[in-house]
XYZ file of C-alpha atoms in Angstrom:
554
model
C 28.940 -22.079 -3.469
C 30.566 -24.199 -0.745
C 30.921 -27.240 -3.034
C 27.241 -28.241 -2.814
C 25.264 -28.645 -6.029
C 22.406 -26.172 -6.444
C 18.762 -27.123 -6.157
C 17.767 -24.920 -9.095
C 19.489 -23.261 -12.029
C 17.742 -20.655 -14.167
C 19.106 -20.018 -17.646
C 17.875 -19.300 -21.160
C 16.848 -15.694 -20.561
C 18.183 -12.424 -19.179
C 18.838 -12.245 -15.447
C 18.210 -8.631 -14.377
C 19.970 -8.432 -11.043
C 19.360 -4.826 -9.886
C 23.020 -5.033 -8.812
C 24.997 -2.082 -10.238
C 28.164 -4.202 -10.175
C 26.595 -6.689 -12.613
C 23.207 -5.523 -13.937
C 22.739 -8.481 -16.290
C 23.712 -12.145 -16.236
C 22.893 -15.290 -18.141
C 22.164 -17.730 -15.324
C 21.437 -17.995 -11.611
C 21.768 -20.903 -9.172
C 19.750 -21.476 -5.988
C 20.766 -23.595 -3.018
C 18.745 -24.058 0.180
C 16.661 -20.943 -0.418
C 19.518 -18.563 -1.202
C 21.303 -17.491 -4.356
C 24.492 -19.486 -4.809
C 25.824 -18.087 -8.060
C 25.043 -15.458 -10.695
C 27.006 -15.382 -13.927
C 27.493 -16.774 -17.394
C 25.475 -19.735 -18.615
C 28.363 -22.183 -18.867
C 29.960 -21.282 -15.530
C 26.677 -21.650 -13.619
C 25.615 -24.846 -15.412
C 28.983 -26.348 -14.478
C 27.769 -26.317 -10.852
C 24.781 -28.600 -11.402
C 24.511 -32.001 -9.804
C 22.339 -35.043 -10.434
C 19.396 -33.578 -8.494
C 19.641 -30.029 -9.805
C 16.526 -28.830 -11.614
C 17.395 -26.646 -14.599
C 14.686 -24.117 -15.461
C 14.807 -22.968 -19.078
C 13.474 -19.438 -19.126
C 12.874 -19.648 -22.860
C 13.677 -15.983 -23.337
C 11.717 -14.837 -20.306
C 13.380 -12.478 -17.810
C 14.362 -13.234 -14.215
C 14.233 -10.388 -11.673
C 14.279 -10.032 -7.890
C 10.907 -10.693 -6.290
C 8.853 -7.513 -6.188
C 8.481 -5.776 -2.814
C 5.153 -4.047 -2.098
C 6.367 -1.186 0.071
C 2.917 -0.148 1.263
C 0.284 -2.838 1.046
C -2.667 -4.070 3.089
C -2.785 -7.865 2.795
C -4.802 -8.140 6.009
C -7.352 -5.620 4.747
C -7.503 -7.488 1.435
C -8.283 -10.644 3.381
C -10.993 -8.967 5.456
C -12.568 -6.696 2.835
C -12.338 -8.245 -0.635
C -11.457 -11.936 -0.280
C -14.355 -14.089 -1.581
C -17.214 -14.094 -0.758
C -16.847 -10.433 0.241
C -19.003 -7.760 -1.410
C -16.304 -6.133 -3.540
C -17.692 -2.951 -5.136
C -14.434 -1.223 -6.042
C -14.508 0.640 -9.370
C -11.977 -1.841 -10.777
C -14.529 -4.650 -10.352
C -17.842 -2.741 -10.530
C -17.410 0.308 -12.809
C -20.889 1.866 -12.384
C -23.091 3.065 -9.575
C -25.941 0.957 -10.927
C -23.702 -2.087 -10.623
C -22.829 -1.168 -7.022
C -26.500 -0.860 -6.108
C -27.300 -4.209 -7.723
C -24.433 -5.990 -5.985
C -25.381 -4.653 -2.536
C -29.053 -5.549 -3.068
C -28.045 -9.068 -4.077
C -25.847 -9.461 -0.968
C -28.651 -8.277 1.329
C -31.142 -10.616 -0.346
C -28.762 -13.568 -0.133
C -28.348 -13.250 3.647
C -31.563 -11.837 5.123
C -31.090 -10.546 8.635
C -27.292 -10.851 8.461
C -24.807 -7.932 8.628
C -23.451 -6.839 5.232
C -20.290 -4.919 4.403
C -19.665 -3.594 0.892
C -16.123 -2.399 0.271
C -14.807 0.043 -2.269
C -17.251 2.655 -3.548
C -15.753 5.618 -5.402
C -18.193 8.260 -6.709
C -15.299 9.977 -8.505
C -14.894 6.968 -10.789
C -18.401 5.461 -10.489
C -19.940 8.649 -11.795
C -23.586 7.632 -11.478
C -23.182 6.636 -7.818
C -24.695 9.018 -5.236
C -22.856 9.384 -1.964
C -24.660 7.087 0.501
C -26.926 8.411 3.216
C -28.222 6.716 6.332
C -31.745 6.873 4.933
C -30.782 5.295 1.608
C -28.945 2.468 3.366
C -31.948 1.927 5.653
C -34.086 1.447 2.541
C -31.600 -1.056 1.131
C -31.320 -3.029 4.368
C -33.859 -2.044 7.029
C -33.452 -4.940 9.444
C -29.723 -5.659 9.759
C -26.466 -3.701 9.882
C -25.202 -2.478 6.502
C -21.883 -0.640 6.168
C -20.451 0.689 2.912
C -16.760 1.625 2.857
C -15.025 3.975 0.436
C -12.344 2.641 -1.884
C -9.777 4.776 -0.077
C -10.711 3.226 3.278
C -10.910 6.695 4.800
C -14.712 6.885 4.978
C -17.655 4.605 5.711
C -21.431 4.940 5.750
C -23.771 2.997 8.035
C -27.483 2.381 8.242
C -29.432 2.830 11.458
C -29.072 -0.815 12.470
C -25.276 -0.609 12.141
C -25.084 2.568 14.211
C -27.247 0.944 16.866
C -25.121 -2.212 16.893
C -21.959 -0.124 17.191
C -23.455 1.879 20.065
C -22.876 5.184 18.257
C -25.170 7.946 19.489
C -25.110 11.732 19.709
C -23.092 11.332 22.931
C -20.396 9.072 21.453
C -17.043 10.891 21.471
C -14.993 10.968 18.286
C -11.982 8.630 18.333
C -8.570 10.301 18.277
C -7.754 11.390 14.741
C -11.202 10.397 13.440
C -14.797 11.588 13.537
C -18.440 10.625 13.213
C -20.292 13.176 11.105
C -23.395 14.693 12.706
C -26.425 16.647 11.530
C -27.517 20.074 12.711
C -29.167 18.514 15.767
C -26.002 16.609 16.733
C -27.291 13.192 15.655
C -24.859 10.887 13.805
C -25.561 10.877 10.067
C -24.055 7.418 9.586
C -20.941 8.766 7.880
C -17.547 8.177 9.512
C -14.145 9.544 8.554
C -10.704 8.080 9.295
C -9.339 5.100 11.180
C -10.979 4.763 14.578
C -14.433 5.852 13.393
C -14.402 3.649 10.280
C -13.156 0.692 12.324
C -15.980 1.100 14.843
C -18.449 0.466 12.022
C -16.419 -2.304 10.414
C -16.317 -4.387 13.602
C -20.129 -4.525 13.556
C -20.169 -6.259 10.162
C -16.921 -8.232 10.473
C -18.879 -11.302 11.539
C -17.104 -14.580 10.975
C -14.422 -12.940 8.827
C -12.238 -12.666 11.929
C -12.707 -16.243 13.102
C -9.276 -17.931 12.961
C -10.162 -20.512 10.301
C -11.935 -17.957 8.072
C -9.162 -15.397 8.484
C -6.533 -18.031 7.671
C -8.275 -18.923 4.408
C -8.712 -15.258 3.497
C -5.048 -14.513 4.197
C -4.072 -17.417 1.952
C -6.161 -15.852 -0.812
C -4.640 -12.405 -0.301
C -1.105 -13.791 -0.253
C -1.772 -15.727 -3.464
C -2.980 -12.507 -5.102
C 0.384 -10.940 -4.273
C 2.346 -13.919 -5.597
C 0.330 -13.817 -8.830
C 1.822 -10.416 -9.670
C 5.375 -11.287 -8.624
C 5.346 -9.931 -5.052
C 7.393 -11.881 -2.533
C 7.411 -9.341 0.332
C 4.697 -6.891 1.380
C 4.409 -4.328 4.128
C 1.084 -4.584 5.957
C 0.585 -0.880 6.571
C -1.932 -0.716 9.411
C -1.974 -3.992 11.280
C -4.415 -4.164 14.151
C -2.262 -5.669 16.962
C -4.899 -8.317 17.712
C -4.297 -9.785 14.230
C -0.587 -10.404 14.817
C -1.098 -14.020 16.022
C -3.003 -14.836 12.813
C -0.224 -13.309 10.713
C 2.411 -15.274 12.599
C 0.396 -18.454 12.039
C 0.090 -17.696 8.317
C 3.861 -17.246 8.096
C 4.443 -20.594 9.803
C 2.582 -22.584 7.168
C 5.006 -24.493 4.908
C 3.329 -23.210 1.739
C 3.157 -19.544 2.813
C 3.259 -17.430 -0.342
C 4.334 -14.065 1.068
C 6.771 -12.478 3.492
C 4.940 -9.838 5.551
C 6.299 -6.918 7.533
C 3.687 -5.157 9.673
C 3.439 -1.544 10.728
C 1.055 -1.487 13.683
C -1.736 1.092 13.896
C -0.440 3.883 16.112
C -2.843 5.460 18.589
C -2.445 7.793 21.569
C -3.468 4.879 23.796
C -0.654 2.687 22.482
C 1.851 5.514 22.747
C 0.912 5.972 26.408
C 0.784 2.262 27.243
C 3.573 0.246 25.563
C 2.448 -2.920 27.382
C -0.609 -3.053 25.095
C 1.586 -3.175 22.024
C 3.349 -5.997 20.237
C 7.013 -5.854 21.317
C 9.544 -4.671 18.750
C 12.710 -6.702 19.353
C 14.312 -5.453 16.138
C 13.987 -6.143 12.438
C 13.355 -9.814 11.714
C 15.678 -11.478 9.187
C 14.242 -12.311 5.775
C 14.193 -16.008 6.627
C 11.311 -15.190 8.986
C 8.179 -14.661 6.921
C 6.538 -12.371 9.469
C 7.885 -9.483 11.479
C 6.860 -6.137 12.946
C 8.659 -3.233 11.285
C 7.207 -0.166 12.994
C 4.211 2.050 13.706
C 1.871 3.661 11.164
C 0.095 6.988 11.725
C -2.521 8.680 9.548
C -1.531 12.336 9.610
C -4.542 13.225 7.431
C -7.071 11.681 5.054
C -7.370 11.615 1.275
C -7.929 14.043 -1.564
C -10.868 11.900 -2.624
C -12.784 12.797 0.556
C -11.556 16.396 0.672
C -9.592 15.684 3.844
C -5.998 16.656 3.116
C -4.248 19.831 4.226
C -2.808 21.778 1.298
C -1.497 25.258 0.639
C -3.836 25.476 -2.378
C -7.639 25.099 -2.600
C -9.804 22.411 -4.066
C -11.596 23.397 -7.255
C -15.220 24.443 -6.990
C -16.661 21.561 -9.005
C -19.649 19.240 -8.934
C -17.421 16.543 -7.440
C -16.066 18.680 -4.610
C -19.503 20.107 -3.843
C -20.923 16.583 -3.612
C -18.303 15.471 -1.128
C -18.342 18.838 0.646
C -14.603 19.244 0.214
C -13.242 22.239 2.034
C -12.324 24.599 -0.796
C -9.659 26.489 1.077
C -6.158 25.899 2.334
C -5.551 23.791 5.416
C -8.280 21.180 5.527
C -8.310 19.535 8.942
C -5.486 17.132 9.746
C -6.233 14.056 11.823
C -3.991 15.400 14.598
C -2.747 18.865 15.380
C 0.954 19.349 14.596
C 1.631 19.241 18.337
C -0.279 15.971 18.802
C 1.449 14.448 15.779
C 4.864 15.381 17.155
C 4.009 13.892 20.558
C 3.082 10.571 18.960
C 6.139 10.447 16.701
C 8.487 11.345 19.560
C 6.913 8.750 21.880
C 7.041 5.848 19.437
C 10.497 6.751 18.138
C 11.882 6.954 21.682
C 10.592 3.437 22.288
C 12.478 2.165 19.224
C 9.671 1.883 16.696
C 10.411 3.146 13.158
C 7.637 5.432 11.953
C 5.532 5.591 8.798
C 3.145 8.498 8.281
C 0.329 8.617 5.730
C 0.502 12.080 4.160
C -0.622 13.739 0.921
C -0.963 17.479 1.475
C 2.071 19.752 1.462
C 0.903 21.429 4.697
C 0.651 18.072 6.452
C 3.964 16.931 4.996
C 5.618 19.921 6.635
C 4.036 18.993 9.974
C 5.337 15.412 9.654
C 8.825 16.713 8.838
C 8.696 18.919 11.928
C 7.640 15.896 14.011
C 10.532 13.811 12.648
C 12.953 16.667 13.291
C 11.784 16.863 16.887
C 12.092 13.082 17.305
C 15.673 13.231 16.050
C 16.750 16.444 17.731
C 18.929 14.742 20.344
C 20.294 12.007 18.082
C 19.866 12.677 14.341
C 21.949 9.620 13.465
C 19.621 7.300 15.357
C 16.589 8.735 13.558
C 18.301 8.355 10.177
C 19.168 4.731 10.983
C 15.483 4.028 11.705
C 14.545 5.140 8.142
C 11.309 6.956 9.053
C 8.848 6.873 6.185
C 6.406 9.194 4.413
C 3.589 7.363 2.617
C 1.849 8.386 -0.653
C 3.137 11.992 -0.868
C 0.653 13.400 -3.404
C 1.226 17.164 -3.234
C 4.798 17.281 -1.906
C 7.139 19.943 -3.304
C 10.781 19.547 -4.425
C 11.979 21.630 -1.458
C 10.090 19.372 0.947
C 11.602 16.254 -0.616
C 15.054 17.781 -0.114
C 14.340 18.595 3.522
C 13.022 15.070 4.095
C 16.193 13.579 2.618
C 18.347 15.772 4.853
C 16.457 14.469 7.908
C 16.972 10.867 6.796
C 13.292 10.238 6.035
C 12.358 8.046 3.073
C 9.345 8.219 0.761
C 6.999 5.726 -0.892
C 4.738 7.027 -3.665
C 1.285 5.788 -4.676
C 2.149 6.150 -8.355
C -1.072 4.672 -9.729
C -3.012 7.667 -8.442
C -2.130 9.033 -11.880
C -3.201 5.849 -13.691
C -6.645 5.693 -12.101
C -7.420 9.230 -10.923
C -5.193 11.495 -13.019
C -8.118 12.990 -14.925
C -10.159 13.308 -11.717
C -7.327 15.196 -10.035
C -6.983 17.533 -13.026
C -10.640 18.110 -13.894
C -12.490 17.755 -10.600
C -10.168 18.334 -7.645
C -7.119 20.546 -8.200
C -6.493 21.468 -11.836
C -3.776 20.578 -14.340
C -0.873 22.408 -12.684
C -1.194 20.551 -9.377
C -1.845 17.229 -11.117
C 1.300 17.595 -13.208
C 3.330 17.517 -9.989
C 1.113 15.063 -8.098
C 3.257 12.082 -7.063
C 6.365 14.011 -8.147
C 8.567 10.942 -8.343
C 11.342 12.557 -10.379
C 11.654 15.357 -7.839
C 11.808 12.826 -4.999
C 14.479 10.786 -6.782
C 16.574 13.824 -7.608
C 16.361 14.992 -3.988
C 18.296 11.877 -3.027
C 15.530 9.513 -1.918
C 15.582 5.754 -2.402
C 12.030 6.024 -3.679
C 9.651 3.076 -3.609
C 6.371 2.714 -5.479
C 3.268 0.993 -4.095
C -0.378 0.170 -4.826
C -1.821 0.623 -1.311
C -3.481 -2.781 -1.087
C -7.211 -2.637 -1.747
C -7.152 0.989 -2.942
C -5.904 0.050 -6.416
C -5.215 -3.271 -8.118
C -2.057 -4.729 -6.604
C 0.415 -4.816 -9.519
C 4.004 -3.492 -9.317
C 4.354 -3.495 -13.107
C 1.406 -1.106 -13.294
C 3.236 1.256 -10.914
C 6.376 0.954 -13.041
C 4.466 1.738 -16.240
C 2.825 4.786 -14.649
C 6.182 6.055 -13.362
C 7.497 5.863 -16.928
C 4.525 7.416 -18.721
C 2.302 9.285 -16.207
C -0.572 8.307 -18.453
C -4.210 7.801 -17.459
C -5.174 4.935 -19.801
C -8.923 5.622 -19.704
C -8.394 8.894 -21.590
C -4.828 8.597 -22.863
C -3.941 11.899 -21.189
C -0.466 12.429 -19.738
C -0.098 14.385 -16.497
C 3.374 15.792 -15.802
C 5.919 14.795 -18.431
C 8.855 16.084 -16.352
C 8.078 13.848 -13.348
C 8.981 10.475 -14.868
C 11.562 7.823 -14.001
C 13.759 5.710 -16.230
C 13.070 1.972 -16.407
C 16.213 1.249 -14.349
C 14.968 3.581 -11.618
C 11.377 2.355 -11.679
C 12.418 -1.306 -11.369
C 14.646 -0.454 -8.422
C 11.620 1.320 -6.893
C 9.736 -2.006 -6.683
C 12.707 -4.204 -5.693
C 15.890 -2.812 -4.163
C 14.573 0.420 -2.673
C 11.553 -0.957 -0.773
C 13.771 -3.763 0.526
C 16.010 -1.042 1.984
C 13.024 0.788 3.477
C 12.009 -2.428 5.253
C 15.575 -2.971 6.561
C 15.896 -6.099 4.393
C 18.334 -4.724 1.826
C 21.134 -7.118 2.803
C 18.886 -10.103 2.088
C 16.335 -9.342 -0.647
C 15.770 -6.945 -3.541
C 18.954 -7.763 -5.487
C 20.136 -10.934 -7.226
C 23.615 -11.702 -5.969
C 25.187 -14.623 -4.099
C 24.075 -14.919 -0.494
C 20.739 -13.143 -0.972
C 17.413 -14.909 -0.499
C 16.196 -16.518 -3.728
C 13.092 -14.348 -4.065
C 12.486 -14.339 -7.813
C 10.004 -13.014 -10.354
C 9.831 -14.309 -13.924
C 8.458 -11.956 -16.590
C 7.122 -13.030 -19.973
C 9.564 -10.704 -21.724
C 12.628 -8.629 -21.025
C 11.012 -5.373 -19.833
C 13.674 -3.376 -21.685
C 12.203 -4.604 -24.996
C 8.587 -3.608 -24.216
C 6.949 -0.195 -24.773
C 6.565 1.344 -21.290
C 2.800 1.576 -21.306
C 2.442 -2.094 -22.263
C 4.602 -3.514 -19.467
C 1.746 -4.963 -17.349
C 0.431 -6.900 -20.343
C 3.388 -7.808 -22.549
C 5.890 -8.417 -19.714
C 3.391 -9.990 -17.317
C 4.537 -12.177 -14.439
C 4.663 -15.891 -15.315
C 6.172 -17.310 -12.118
C 7.121 -16.274 -8.570
C 9.553 -17.903 -6.126
C 9.910 -17.194 -2.407
C 13.225 -18.411 -1.047
C 13.598 -20.636 -4.114
C 10.158 -22.194 -3.584
C 7.535 -21.616 -6.309
C 4.526 -19.729 -4.980
C 2.792 -19.040 -8.297
C 3.133 -20.239 -11.885
C 1.138 -19.270 -14.941
């Protein structure tokens, strides 16, 4: 360790390194933000100096800082940071509660725009799908926008449509759409990125003012640190927010390293000068960097907007959301358009990430990646193009993706929160048993990562780990797909080492060995001594360190 005494030494509990060469150790030393030594208790303690702080773990476990492979810290800041109207089913479990919370927000700010984020009629069973008329009754004089928990749909009242300038003549944004009635008038419902964003800007208000956004980002970053996350991908950064993210990273007490994937649009593909430059992957020492471009190839099962080779069930839930009960629901882009975008961004040096659930869409994304790498497959492989969520993907498709050099990140807690919904309301037991087929992805050769998708489920890597081990929906106790589970070794790598590799940070974070950044998570117990389903509770995070600096303590 170059003869300099460490700043910190951790001992008194297991050090779980995620390093196959030495999976466990007794102590770890930190100097100037990096790991100086990992080894036995006596050999590491022998390095201490008069100013070295020795942290007694007291039997707690030390792991690499968790890496949220697919998060939305900016969306968390804009949509659910206090005093936002958070109506997600994890905070408001009933439709009656949603109605009461929106009414209270409207009453508290008469005449002001209101945005309520997070409704989910599939989990809030007594909640009707909003209509323009119902929202007009709730808030007749000011814009009101209600956004789905998935973020793929929004509903507006008349005042919001008027403020957004959306009329029967308004064209649909690329890859998105405003729903219309039989006479061609907008109903107030919007699907997918550009259309949802058009409504959100109307009610954004002072949330985007620099001082308000800075405070909200601080809150969102602290929420990540609280669950042991030291690095998060921001998977759909509006380019105009990049200066605010850079400013957040420059603060001396910044609690999170952020890597942004910018929202990809046809306009940006055609006009690179409008885009944030991509000079290459920023080193881990820099707490903000741009990592690539994100595309939404399709929507979500929970709106009936994914393209699959199998139909939706004919159920009350699918009838209510008017899911297309046949194969090949509409993608956000045609396969040809998708390939054009992927080829354009890849040629300009931007690594790609594509949101995809349906097996039909997954095949289209694979074809687009193959076309982008046709002239130089090695270059494409080195860029580590990503596939996000991957609900209905088949083992053969995972193998083809691995052969192309693509990498996958799975939204594992779909099973925790919506496993019963998928089985009973949307697709049936057979499809649900292979939904988020993480074992198949791992066995196909992928360095799989697990994620919580920001606001769409509670941000908690240990929850993803527990679901990967059990595939249990806690609300009912049902297990969906016993053959698609990971081991604890694999699942922990899927929230540390593997996502670090996907973000091109694998030489600096995700493993505890000398020379790596001292990004650390302390768990209340050794996770190997805890029943898998109890991990989020019994092995909860008690402290988080970013580059050796504490960002959260219990």
